[in-house]
Coordinates of C-alpha atoms in Angstrom, one line a residue:
M1150 CA 80.6 69.3 162.0
S1151 CA 82.4 67.5 164.8
S1152 CA 82.4 64.2 162.8
L1153 CA 84.4 65.7 159.9
A1154 CA 88.0 64.8 159.6
A1155 CA 90.2 67.4 161.3
G1156 CA 92.5 67.8 158.3
L1157 CA 89.6 68.4 155.9
V1158 CA 88.1 71.0 158.3
E1159 CA 91.4 72.8 158.5
R1160 CA 91.8 72.9 154.7
V1161 CA 88.2 74.2 154.2
R1162 CA 88.6 76.9 156.8
A1163 CA 91.9 78.0 155.3
W1164 CA 90.3 78.3 151.9
I1165 CA 87.3 80.2 153.3
E1166 CA 89.7 82.7 154.9
D1167 CA 91.5 83.3 151.6
D1168 CA 88.4 83.3 149.4
P1169 CA 87.5 86.8 148.0
D1170 CA 83.9 85.9 147.3
P1171 CA 81.4 86.2 150.2
R1172 CA 78.9 83.9 148.5
C1173 CA 81.5 81.1 148.1
R1174 CA 82.6 81.6 151.7
A1175 CA 79.0 81.2 152.9
E1176 CA 78.5 78.2 150.6
L1177 CA 81.5 76.3 152.2
A1178 CA 80.6 77.5 155.7
A1179 CA 77.1 76.0 155.2
L1180 CA 78.6 72.6 154.1
L1181 CA 80.8 72.7 157.2
E1182 CA 77.9 73.4 159.5
A1183 CA 75.9 70.6 157.9
G1184 CA 78.8 68.2 158.3
D1185 CA 78.6 67.2 154.6
E1186 CA 81.9 65.4 154.5
A1187 CA 81.2 63.7 151.1
E1188 CA 80.6 67.0 149.3
L1189 CA 83.5 68.8 151.0
A1190 CA 85.9 65.8 150.4
G1191 CA 84.9 65.9 146.7
R1192 CA 85.5 69.7 146.4
F1193 CA 88.9 69.5 148.2
A1194 CA 90.2 66.2 146.8
D1195 CA 92.4 68.1 144.4
R1196 CA 92.1 71.4 142.4
L1197 CA 91.2 72.2 138.9
R1198 CA 94.4 71.6 136.8
F1199 CA 95.4 74.1 134.2
G1200 CA 96.2 72.4 130.8
T1201 CA 96.2 73.2 127.1
A1202 CA 92.5 73.9 127.3
G1203 CA 93.0 76.1 130.3
L1204 CA 90.5 75.6 133.1
R1205 CA 87.0 74.3 132.9
G1206 CA 84.6 73.1 135.6
P1207 CA 81.4 73.6 137.5
L1208 CA 80.6 76.9 139.2
R1209 CA 81.0 76.1 142.9
A1210 CA 83.1 77.0 145.8
G1211 CA 86.4 75.2 146.6
P1212 CA 89.5 74.3 144.6
M1213 CA 87.6 71.8 142.4
G1214 CA 85.2 74.5 141.1
M1215 CA 85.2 77.5 138.9
N1216 CA 85.1 80.5 141.3
R1217 CA 86.9 83.8 142.1
A1218 CA 89.5 82.1 144.2
V1219 CA 90.5 79.6 141.5
V1220 CA 90.4 82.2 138.8
G1221 CA 92.4 84.6 140.9
R1222 CA 95.2 82.0 141.3
A1223 CA 95.1 81.2 137.6
A1224 CA 95.5 84.9 136.8
A1225 CA 98.4 85.3 139.3
G1226 CA 100.1 82.2 137.8
L1227 CA 99.7 83.5 134.3
A1228 CA 101.0 86.9 135.2
H1229 CA 104.1 85.3 136.8
F1230 CA 104.7 83.1 133.8
L1231 CA 104.5 86.1 131.4
T1232 CA 106.9 88.1 133.6
T1233 CA 109.4 85.4 133.9
Q1234 CA 109.3 84.8 130.2
G1235 CA 110.0 88.5 129.5
L1236 CA 106.6 88.9 127.8
T1237 CA 105.7 92.4 128.8
G1238 CA 103.1 93.3 126.2
P1239 CA 99.4 93.9 127.0
V1240 CA 97.1 91.1 128.2
V1241 CA 93.7 91.2 126.5
I1242 CA 90.8 89.8 128.4
G1243 CA 87.5 88.7 127.0
Y1244 CA 84.4 87.1 128.5
D1245 CA 81.0 85.6 127.5
A1246 CA 77.6 86.0 129.1
R1247 CA 77.8 82.9 131.4
H1248 CA 77.3 83.1 135.1
G1249 CA 80.4 84.7 136.7
S1250 CA 82.2 85.5 133.4
A1251 CA 82.3 89.3 133.8
T1252 CA 83.5 89.0 137.4
F1253 CA 86.2 86.5 136.5
A1254 CA 87.4 88.9 133.7
R1255 CA 87.5 91.9 136.2
D1256 CA 89.5 89.8 138.7
T1257 CA 91.9 88.8 136.0
A1258 CA 92.4 92.4 134.9
E1259 CA 93.1 93.6 138.5
I1260 CA 95.6 90.8 139.2
V1261 CA 97.4 91.2 135.8
A1262 CA 97.6 95.0 136.4
G1263 CA 98.8 94.3 139.9
A1264 CA 101.7 92.4 138.5
G1265 CA 102.7 95.5 136.5
L1266 CA 101.3 94.4 133.1
S1267 CA 98.9 96.2 130.9
A1268 CA 95.4 94.7 131.2
Q1269 CA 92.9 95.5 128.5
V1270 CA 89.3 94.2 128.7
L1271 CA 87.0 93.8 125.7
P1272 CA 84.2 96.3 125.8
R1273 CA 81.4 93.8 126.5
A1274 CA 80.5 90.1 126.4
L1275 CA 81.8 89.0 123.0
P1276 CA 82.6 85.9 121.0
T1277 CA 85.8 84.1 121.6
P1278 CA 87.1 84.8 118.0
V1279 CA 87.1 88.5 118.8
L1280 CA 89.4 87.9 121.7
A1281 CA 91.7 85.7 119.6
F1282 CA 91.7 88.4 116.9
A1283 CA 92.6 91.1 119.5
V1284 CA 95.7 89.2 120.7
R1285 CA 97.2 89.4 117.2
E1286 CA 95.8 92.9 116.3
L1287 CA 97.1 94.5 119.5
D1288 CA 100.4 92.5 119.5
A1289 CA 99.5 91.3 123.0
S1290 CA 101.7 89.0 125.0
A1291 CA 98.6 86.9 126.0
G1292 CA 94.9 86.8 125.9
V1293 CA 92.4 85.3 128.4
M1294 CA 88.9 84.3 127.4
V1295 CA 86.4 83.5 130.2
T1296 CA 84.0 81.0 128.6
A1297 CA 82.9 77.4 128.8
S1298 CA 81.9 77.4 125.2
H1299 CA 79.1 74.9 124.7
N1300 CA 79.3 73.2 128.1
P1301 CA 76.2 73.0 130.3
P1302 CA 75.0 76.1 132.2
R1303 CA 76.6 75.1 135.5
D1304 CA 80.1 75.3 134.0
N1305 CA 82.5 78.1 133.2
G1306 CA 86.1 78.1 131.9
Y1307 CA 89.3 80.0 131.3
K1308 CA 91.2 79.8 128.0
V1309 CA 94.6 81.3 127.4
Y1310 CA 96.2 82.5 124.1
L1311 CA 99.8 83.5 123.7
G1312 CA 101.3 86.2 121.5
G1313 CA 104.9 86.1 120.4
A1314 CA 105.8 85.2 116.8
G1315 CA 105.5 82.4 114.3
V1316 CA 102.6 80.0 113.6
G1317 CA 101.5 80.1 117.3
R1318 CA 101.0 83.8 117.5
G1319 CA 97.5 84.4 118.9
A1320 CA 96.8 80.6 119.2
Q1321 CA 95.8 78.6 122.3
I1322 CA 98.7 77.4 124.4
V1323 CA 100.5 74.1 123.9
P1324 CA 103.2 72.3 126.0
P1325 CA 105.3 73.3 127.7
A1326 CA 103.6 76.6 128.4
D1327 CA 100.6 74.8 130.0
A1328 CA 102.8 73.0 132.5
D1329 CA 104.8 76.2 133.2
I1330 CA 101.6 78.1 133.9
E1331 CA 100.2 75.3 136.0
A1332 CA 103.4 75.3 138.1
A1333 CA 103.1 79.0 138.6
I1334 CA 99.5 78.6 139.7
A1335 CA 100.5 75.9 142.2
A1336 CA 103.1 78.2 143.7
V1337 CA 100.5 80.8 144.6
D1338 CA 100.3 80.6 148.4
R1339 CA 97.7 83.0 149.7
L1340 CA 95.5 84.8 147.2
V1341 CA 94.9 87.7 149.7
D1342 CA 98.7 88.5 149.3
V1343 CA 98.5 88.7 145.5
P1344 CA 98.7 92.4 144.5
R1345 CA 95.8 93.9 142.7
S1346 CA 95.4 97.2 140.8
A1347 CA 92.6 99.3 139.4
D1348 CA 95.0 100.5 136.7
W1349 CA 93.5 98.5 133.9
S1350 CA 91.4 99.7 130.9
W1351 CA 88.4 98.9 128.8
L1352 CA 88.9 98.5 125.0
G1353 CA 86.5 100.4 122.8
E1354 CA 84.1 99.2 120.2
D1355 CA 86.8 99.9 117.6
I1356 CA 88.3 96.5 118.3
V1357 CA 85.0 94.9 117.3
T1358 CA 84.9 97.1 114.1
A1359 CA 88.5 96.0 113.3
Y1360 CA 87.5 92.4 113.7
L1361 CA 84.5 92.8 111.4
D1362 CA 86.6 94.6 108.8
A1363 CA 89.2 91.8 108.9
V1364 CA 86.8 88.8 108.8
G1365 CA 84.8 90.4 106.0
G1366 CA 87.7 89.6 103.7
V1367 CA 86.8 85.9 103.8
V1368 CA 84.2 86.4 101.2
G1369 CA 84.8 87.6 97.7
P1370 CA 83.5 91.1 96.8
D1371 CA 81.4 90.4 93.8
G1372 CA 79.5 87.2 94.5
P1373 CA 75.7 86.9 94.8
R1374 CA 74.1 87.9 98.1
E1375 CA 70.5 86.9 97.6
L1376 CA 69.9 84.5 100.5
R1377 CA 67.4 84.1 103.3
I1378 CA 69.1 82.9 106.5
A1379 CA 67.5 81.5 109.7
Y1380 CA 70.0 81.9 112.5
T1381 CA 70.4 81.1 116.2
P1382 CA 73.1 82.1 118.6
L1383 CA 71.8 79.5 121.1
H1384 CA 71.4 82.1 123.9
G1385 CA 75.1 83.0 123.4
V1386 CA 77.0 86.1 122.5
G1387 CA 77.3 85.7 118.8
G1388 CA 74.1 87.2 117.6
A1389 CA 74.9 90.9 117.2
V1390 CA 78.4 90.2 115.8
L1391 CA 77.2 87.6 113.3
S1392 CA 74.3 89.9 112.1
A1393 CA 76.7 92.8 111.7
A1394 CA 79.2 90.7 109.8
L1395 CA 76.6 89.4 107.3
Q1396 CA 75.1 92.8 106.7
R1397 CA 78.6 94.4 106.2
A1398 CA 79.3 91.7 103.6
G1399 CA 76.1 92.6 101.7
F1400 CA 73.7 89.9 103.0
A1401 CA 70.3 90.6 104.5
A1402 CA 70.0 90.5 108.2
P1403 CA 69.3 86.9 109.3
L1404 CA 66.0 85.8 110.7
V1405 CA 66.9 85.1 114.4
V1406 CA 65.1 82.5 116.5
P1407 CA 63.4 84.9 119.0
E1408 CA 63.5 82.5 121.9
Q1409 CA 67.3 82.2 121.6
A1410 CA 68.3 85.6 120.4
E1411 CA 69.5 87.2 123.6
P1412 CA 72.3 86.0 125.8
D1413 CA 71.0 83.9 128.7
P1414 CA 73.4 81.9 130.9
D1415 CA 70.7 79.4 131.8
F1416 CA 70.1 78.3 128.2
P1417 CA 66.4 77.7 128.9
T1418 CA 65.3 76.3 125.5
V1419 CA 68.0 73.6 125.1
A1420 CA 69.1 70.6 127.1
F1421 CA 72.7 71.1 126.0
P1422 CA 73.9 74.3 124.2
N1423 CA 75.9 72.4 121.6
P1424 CA 74.7 72.5 117.9
E1425 CA 75.9 68.9 117.5
E1426 CA 73.4 67.6 120.0
P1427 CA 70.1 66.2 118.6
G1428 CA 67.2 68.5 119.0
T1429 CA 69.3 71.6 119.8
L1430 CA 68.5 73.3 116.5
D1431 CA 64.8 72.3 116.3
L1432 CA 63.7 75.9 116.8
A1433 CA 66.0 77.1 114.0
L1434 CA 64.8 74.4 111.7
D1435 CA 61.2 75.3 112.5
L1436 CA 61.9 79.0 111.7
A1437 CA 63.5 78.1 108.4
R1438 CA 60.5 76.0 107.4
T1439 CA 57.9 78.6 108.3
A1440 CA 59.9 81.6 106.9
G1441 CA 61.0 79.8 103.7
A1442 CA 64.7 80.3 104.5
D1443 CA 67.4 78.9 102.2
L1444 CA 69.8 78.1 104.9
V1445 CA 70.1 77.6 108.7
I1446 CA 73.2 78.8 110.5
A1447 CA 73.9 78.3 114.2
N1448 CA 76.7 79.3 116.5
D1449 CA 77.5 77.8 119.8
P1450 CA 77.3 80.2 122.9
D1451 CA 80.8 81.7 122.4
A1452 CA 80.5 81.6 118.6
D1453 CA 83.8 79.8 117.9
R1454 CA 81.8 77.0 116.3
C1455 CA 79.3 77.0 113.5
A1456 CA 76.7 74.6 112.2
A1457 CA 74.6 74.7 109.0
A1458 CA 71.5 73.0 107.7
C1459 CA 69.6 73.1 104.4
G1460 CA 66.6 71.2 103.2
G1461 CA 65.8 70.4 106.8
R1462 CA 69.1 68.4 107.2
L1463 CA 72.0 69.4 109.5
L1464 CA 75.3 68.9 107.8
T1465 CA 78.0 67.1 109.8
G1466 CA 81.2 68.9 110.8
D1467 CA 83.1 66.9 108.2
E1468 CA 80.6 67.6 105.4
L1469 CA 80.7 71.3 106.1
G1470 CA 84.5 71.3 106.5
V1471 CA 85.0 69.8 103.1
L1472 CA 82.4 72.2 101.5
L1473 CA 84.2 75.2 102.9
A1474 CA 87.6 74.0 101.7
D1475 CA 86.2 73.3 98.2
Q1476 CA 84.7 76.9 98.1
L1477 CA 88.1 78.4 99.0
I1478 CA 89.9 76.2 96.4
R1479 CA 87.3 77.2 93.7
R1480 CA 88.0 80.8 94.6
G1481 CA 91.6 80.3 93.8
I1482 CA 93.0 80.3 97.4
R1483 CA 96.3 78.6 97.5
G1484 CA 98.2 77.4 100.6
R1485 CA 98.0 74.7 103.2
F1486 CA 94.8 73.0 104.2
A1487 CA 94.7 71.1 107.5
T1488 CA 92.4 68.9 109.6
T1489 CA 92.9 66.4 112.4
I1490 CA 93.5 62.6 112.5
V1491 CA 89.9 62.0 113.6
S1492 CA 88.3 64.0 110.8
S1493 CA 87.2 62.8 107.4
S1494 CA 90.0 61.9 104.9
Q1495 CA 88.0 63.6 102.1
L1496 CA 89.8 66.9 102.6
G1497 CA 93.1 65.0 101.9
A1498 CA 91.6 63.6 98.6
L1499 CA 90.4 67.1 97.6
C1500 CA 93.8 68.6 98.2
A1501 CA 95.6 65.8 96.4
A1502 CA 93.4 66.4 93.3
H1503 CA 94.3 70.1 93.3
E1504 CA 98.0 69.6 94.3
L1505 CA 97.7 71.6 97.4
P1506 CA 99.7 71.0 100.6
Y1507 CA 97.7 69.1 103.2
T1508 CA 98.4 68.3 106.9
E1509 CA 96.8 66.0 109.4
T1510 CA 97.4 67.1 113.0
L1511 CA 96.5 65.8 116.5
T1512 CA 93.1 66.7 117.7
G1513 CA 92.5 70.3 118.8
F1514 CA 92.7 73.6 117.1
K1515 CA 95.9 74.5 119.0
W1516 CA 97.5 71.9 116.7
I1517 CA 95.6 72.7 113.5
V1518 CA 96.6 76.4 113.5
R1519 CA 100.3 75.3 113.9
A1520 CA 100.2 73.2 110.7
G1521 CA 102.4 75.7 108.9
E1522 CA 103.0 79.4 108.1
D1523 CA 101.2 78.8 104.8
L1524 CA 98.0 77.7 106.4
V1525 CA 94.9 79.1 104.7
Y1526 CA 92.2 76.8 106.1
G1527 CA 91.7 74.3 108.8
Y1528 CA 88.8 72.5 110.4
E1529 CA 87.9 69.8 112.9
E1530 CA 84.9 67.5 112.8
A1531 CA 83.4 69.1 115.9
L1532 CA 82.1 72.1 113.9
G1533 CA 85.3 74.2 114.2
Y1534 CA 86.6 76.1 111.2
A1535 CA 89.5 78.5 110.6
A1536 CA 88.4 80.2 107.4
A1537 CA 90.8 83.1 107.9
P1538 CA 93.7 81.9 110.0
S1539 CA 95.8 85.0 109.3
V1540 CA 93.1 87.0 111.1
V1541 CA 92.0 84.6 113.9
R1542 CA 94.5 81.8 114.7
D1543 CA 91.7 79.6 116.1
K1544 CA 88.3 78.3 115.1
D1545 CA 85.9 81.1 114.3
G1546 CA 82.2 80.6 113.9
I1547 CA 81.6 84.1 112.5
S1548 CA 84.0 84.0 109.5
A1549 CA 82.8 80.4 108.9
A1550 CA 79.2 81.6 108.7
L1551 CA 80.2 84.2 106.1
L1552 CA 81.9 81.6 104.0
I1553 CA 78.9 79.3 104.3
A1554 CA 76.6 82.2 103.2
E1555 CA 78.7 83.0 100.2
L1556 CA 78.7 79.4 99.1
A1557 CA 75.0 79.0 99.6
A1558 CA 74.1 82.2 97.7
A1559 CA 76.3 81.2 94.8
L1560 CA 74.7 77.8 94.7
R1561 CA 71.2 79.3 95.0
R1562 CA 71.8 81.4 91.9
Q1563 CA 72.6 78.1 90.1
G1564 CA 69.5 76.4 91.4
Q1565 CA 71.5 74.2 93.8
T1566 CA 72.1 73.8 97.5
L1567 CA 74.9 72.8 99.8
L1568 CA 73.7 69.2 99.5
D1569 CA 74.0 69.3 95.7
R1570 CA 77.6 70.5 95.9
L1571 CA 78.4 67.9 98.5
D1572 CA 77.2 65.2 96.0
E1573 CA 79.4 66.7 93.3
I1574 CA 82.4 66.4 95.6
S1575 CA 81.5 62.9 96.5
A1576 CA 81.0 61.8 92.9
E1577 CA 84.6 62.8 92.2
H1578 CA 86.3 61.7 95.5
G1579 CA 84.0 59.0 96.9
V1580 CA 81.3 59.1 99.5
H1581 CA 82.9 59.7 103.0
V1582 CA 80.6 59.1 105.9
T1583 CA 81.6 59.5 109.5
A1584 CA 80.3 58.8 113.0
Q1585 CA 81.3 58.5 116.6
V1586 CA 80.9 55.9 119.3
S1587 CA 81.6 56.9 122.9
L1588 CA 81.9 54.9 126.1
R1589 CA 81.3 57.0 129.2
V1590 CA 82.9 55.7 132.4
E1591 CA 82.9 56.6 136.0
D1592 CA 86.3 55.0 136.7
L1593 CA 88.9 56.6 134.5
S1594 CA 91.2 53.7 135.0
R1595 CA 88.8 51.7 132.9
I1596 CA 89.8 53.8 129.9
T1597 CA 93.5 53.1 130.6
R1598 CA 92.9 49.4 130.8
L1599 CA 90.9 49.4 127.5
M1600 CA 93.6 51.3 125.6
R1601 CA 96.2 48.9 127.0
Q1602 CA 94.1 45.9 125.8
L1603 CA 93.5 47.4 122.4
R1604 CA 97.2 48.0 121.9
A1605 CA 98.0 44.5 123.0
D1606 CA 95.3 42.8 120.9
P1607 CA 93.8 45.1 118.2
P1608 CA 91.1 43.8 115.9
S1609 CA 92.3 41.8 112.9
R1610 CA 89.2 42.7 110.8
L1611 CA 86.9 45.6 110.3
L1612 CA 83.6 45.0 108.4
D1613 CA 85.0 41.6 107.3
Q1614 CA 88.0 43.3 105.7
P1615 CA 91.5 42.4 107.0
V1616 CA 93.1 45.2 109.0
S1617 CA 95.9 46.7 106.9
T1618 CA 97.5 49.1 109.5
V1619 CA 97.4 49.7 113.2
D1620 CA 99.1 53.1 114.0
D1621 CA 99.9 53.7 117.6
L1622 CA 100.6 57.4 118.1
A1623 CA 101.9 57.1 121.6
P1624 CA 103.8 58.7 123.2
A1625 CA 102.9 61.9 121.3
A1626 CA 99.2 61.1 121.7
D1627 CA 97.1 58.4 123.3
V1628 CA 95.6 57.4 120.0
L1629 CA 95.1 54.2 118.0
R1630 CA 94.3 54.4 114.3
I1631 CA 93.1 51.1 112.7
T1632 CA 92.4 50.9 109.0
A1633 CA 91.1 48.4 106.5
D1634 CA 90.1 48.8 102.8
G1635 CA 87.6 51.8 102.9
V1636 CA 87.3 51.7 106.7
R1637 CA 88.9 53.5 109.5
V1638 CA 88.5 53.6 113.3
V1639 CA 90.4 56.1 115.5
I1640 CA 90.2 55.5 119.2
R1641 CA 91.3 58.0 121.9
P1642 CA 90.3 59.1 125.4
S1643 CA 88.4 62.4 125.4
G1644 CA 90.4 65.4 126.6
T1645 CA 87.4 67.0 128.4
E1646 CA 85.0 64.3 129.4
P1647 CA 85.3 60.8 131.1
K1648 CA 84.8 59.1 127.8
L1649 CA 86.6 56.8 125.4
K1650 CA 85.8 57.9 121.9
A1651 CA 86.0 56.1 118.6
Y1652 CA 85.8 58.1 115.4
L1653 CA 84.5 56.0 112.5
Q1654 CA 84.8 56.5 108.7
V1655 CA 83.6 54.5 105.7
V1656 CA 84.6 55.5 102.2
E1657 CA 82.5 54.2 99.3
P1658 CA 83.5 54.9 95.6
V1659 CA 80.7 56.1 93.3
T1660 CA 80.2 53.6 90.5
D1661 CA 76.5 54.1 89.8
S1662 CA 75.0 57.1 91.6
V1663 CA 76.0 59.2 94.6
A1664 CA 72.7 58.3 96.2
S1665 CA 73.2 54.5 95.9
A1666 CA 76.9 54.8 97.1
R1667 CA 75.7 56.9 100.1
E1668 CA 73.1 54.2 101.0
V1669 CA 75.7 51.5 100.9
A1670 CA 78.2 53.6 102.9
Q1671 CA 75.6 54.4 105.5
A1672 CA 74.7 50.7 105.9
K1673 CA 78.4 49.9 106.4
L1674 CA 78.7 52.7 108.9
D1675 CA 75.8 51.4 110.9
R1676 CA 77.5 47.9 111.0
L1677 CA 80.8 49.5 111.9
R1678 CA 79.1 51.4 114.7
A1679 CA 77.8 48.2 116.2
E1680 CA 81.1 46.4 115.7
T1681 CA 83.0 49.2 117.4
A1682 CA 80.6 49.4 120.4
R1683 CA 81.2 45.7 121.0
L1684 CA 84.9 46.3 120.7
L1685 CA 84.9 49.0 123.3
N1686 CA 82.8 47.0 125.7

């Protein structure tokens, strides 16, 4: 330990003295004793910063990890922000089944109550959409959800929703609230001096019942319900709620992948608990084949996202997003439909054909749900769907699953599948195929340099077609959108990972058959993927 820099040792010891968790104190003390300067320097180089996505990081001691000390400061900063803004309504707190989530929720409740606010905790580990619903249902000033969604097992996170009025009521925070909360967190000196109180309360199961009653309205009352569903919650907290929602709507209980049915924070059967990742849904697809299921549905671990497969094929987020929009439109739902600038443009074509208002937003559901007071549906390509935004002002994998089941059951009665309906939409509006190319970096400055180079010298051709537009969305967003005839590439840095991402789209009109148009479009997309990979390198 004697070889460690004196300033680093002082900071580590001060943190240990203020850390409420004996395990974290012991963890840091062991690193000090071992003289592990590299590890300690990394953990104390900065602190997790609070942004529009809240906090997210690895479970470890020190200011660069998710732990009780970091969460306590976040709770104190949030409580201070709410008090100074005059927001005195209750704060609803939810949590998933990840390592540390229940403890982080309890710490938050004690600190919020210590600040003189009403802290109300959901009755058990529940999906994120239940928390988002509760913020609106209980007219709360804010909501906190302790979850890392579909991140690896070593991570946890802390999401904040605000109450208030207007389109943002019950939605995730946006600027400047994130910066104000971050400033309040930074102003917390010693956590040991932050007042705590045991005067907080558990909510009852009636809040879950109210959520189920509300989301049940996403499906029509008289449609067919004959459907065999294979389902996986991917070791997350969505299983019981999803099953209850389906049965209350008149569907049979789903067949659940037994190895993934119960919450398990170690996610033992998957390399990465994200339904988008190759191989993650293999067990669900196997169950569907052996049981003769018509449909596969999957939620991510906190059940705010939803995936679907039929005929052994997983639908992309864009394909499912357009299918669900089409289902609502066919049901006569009128209002605004929204997606993001990186999602398929097929939703825009669908809305134009039906003379419905349509909005493209920046990436993130915090922007989608603020598309307008008249919003009736929104989606993002990363398997996020707001099928009932008046109920949950965020993505909701439970209500999305209900809408998928309704559509699949109606098509089954007609002798069709989701893939058949997708072909019908493509025949009318053209085949839209999408993909991503990502460049992972170790040095974040490389992303800055690449974006600067692309702005200075964007490509003049895409797939041998002359580029027609180059839209630079700065300063509102660090995004470049490049289009040519039937081709689009959107390039942006990831908001959560050290990656530069390119979102690709090819649109092919159907002149002969959908199958042949899809084959041509896919071949073009493969070429565009290779072309974009060269561009990013």
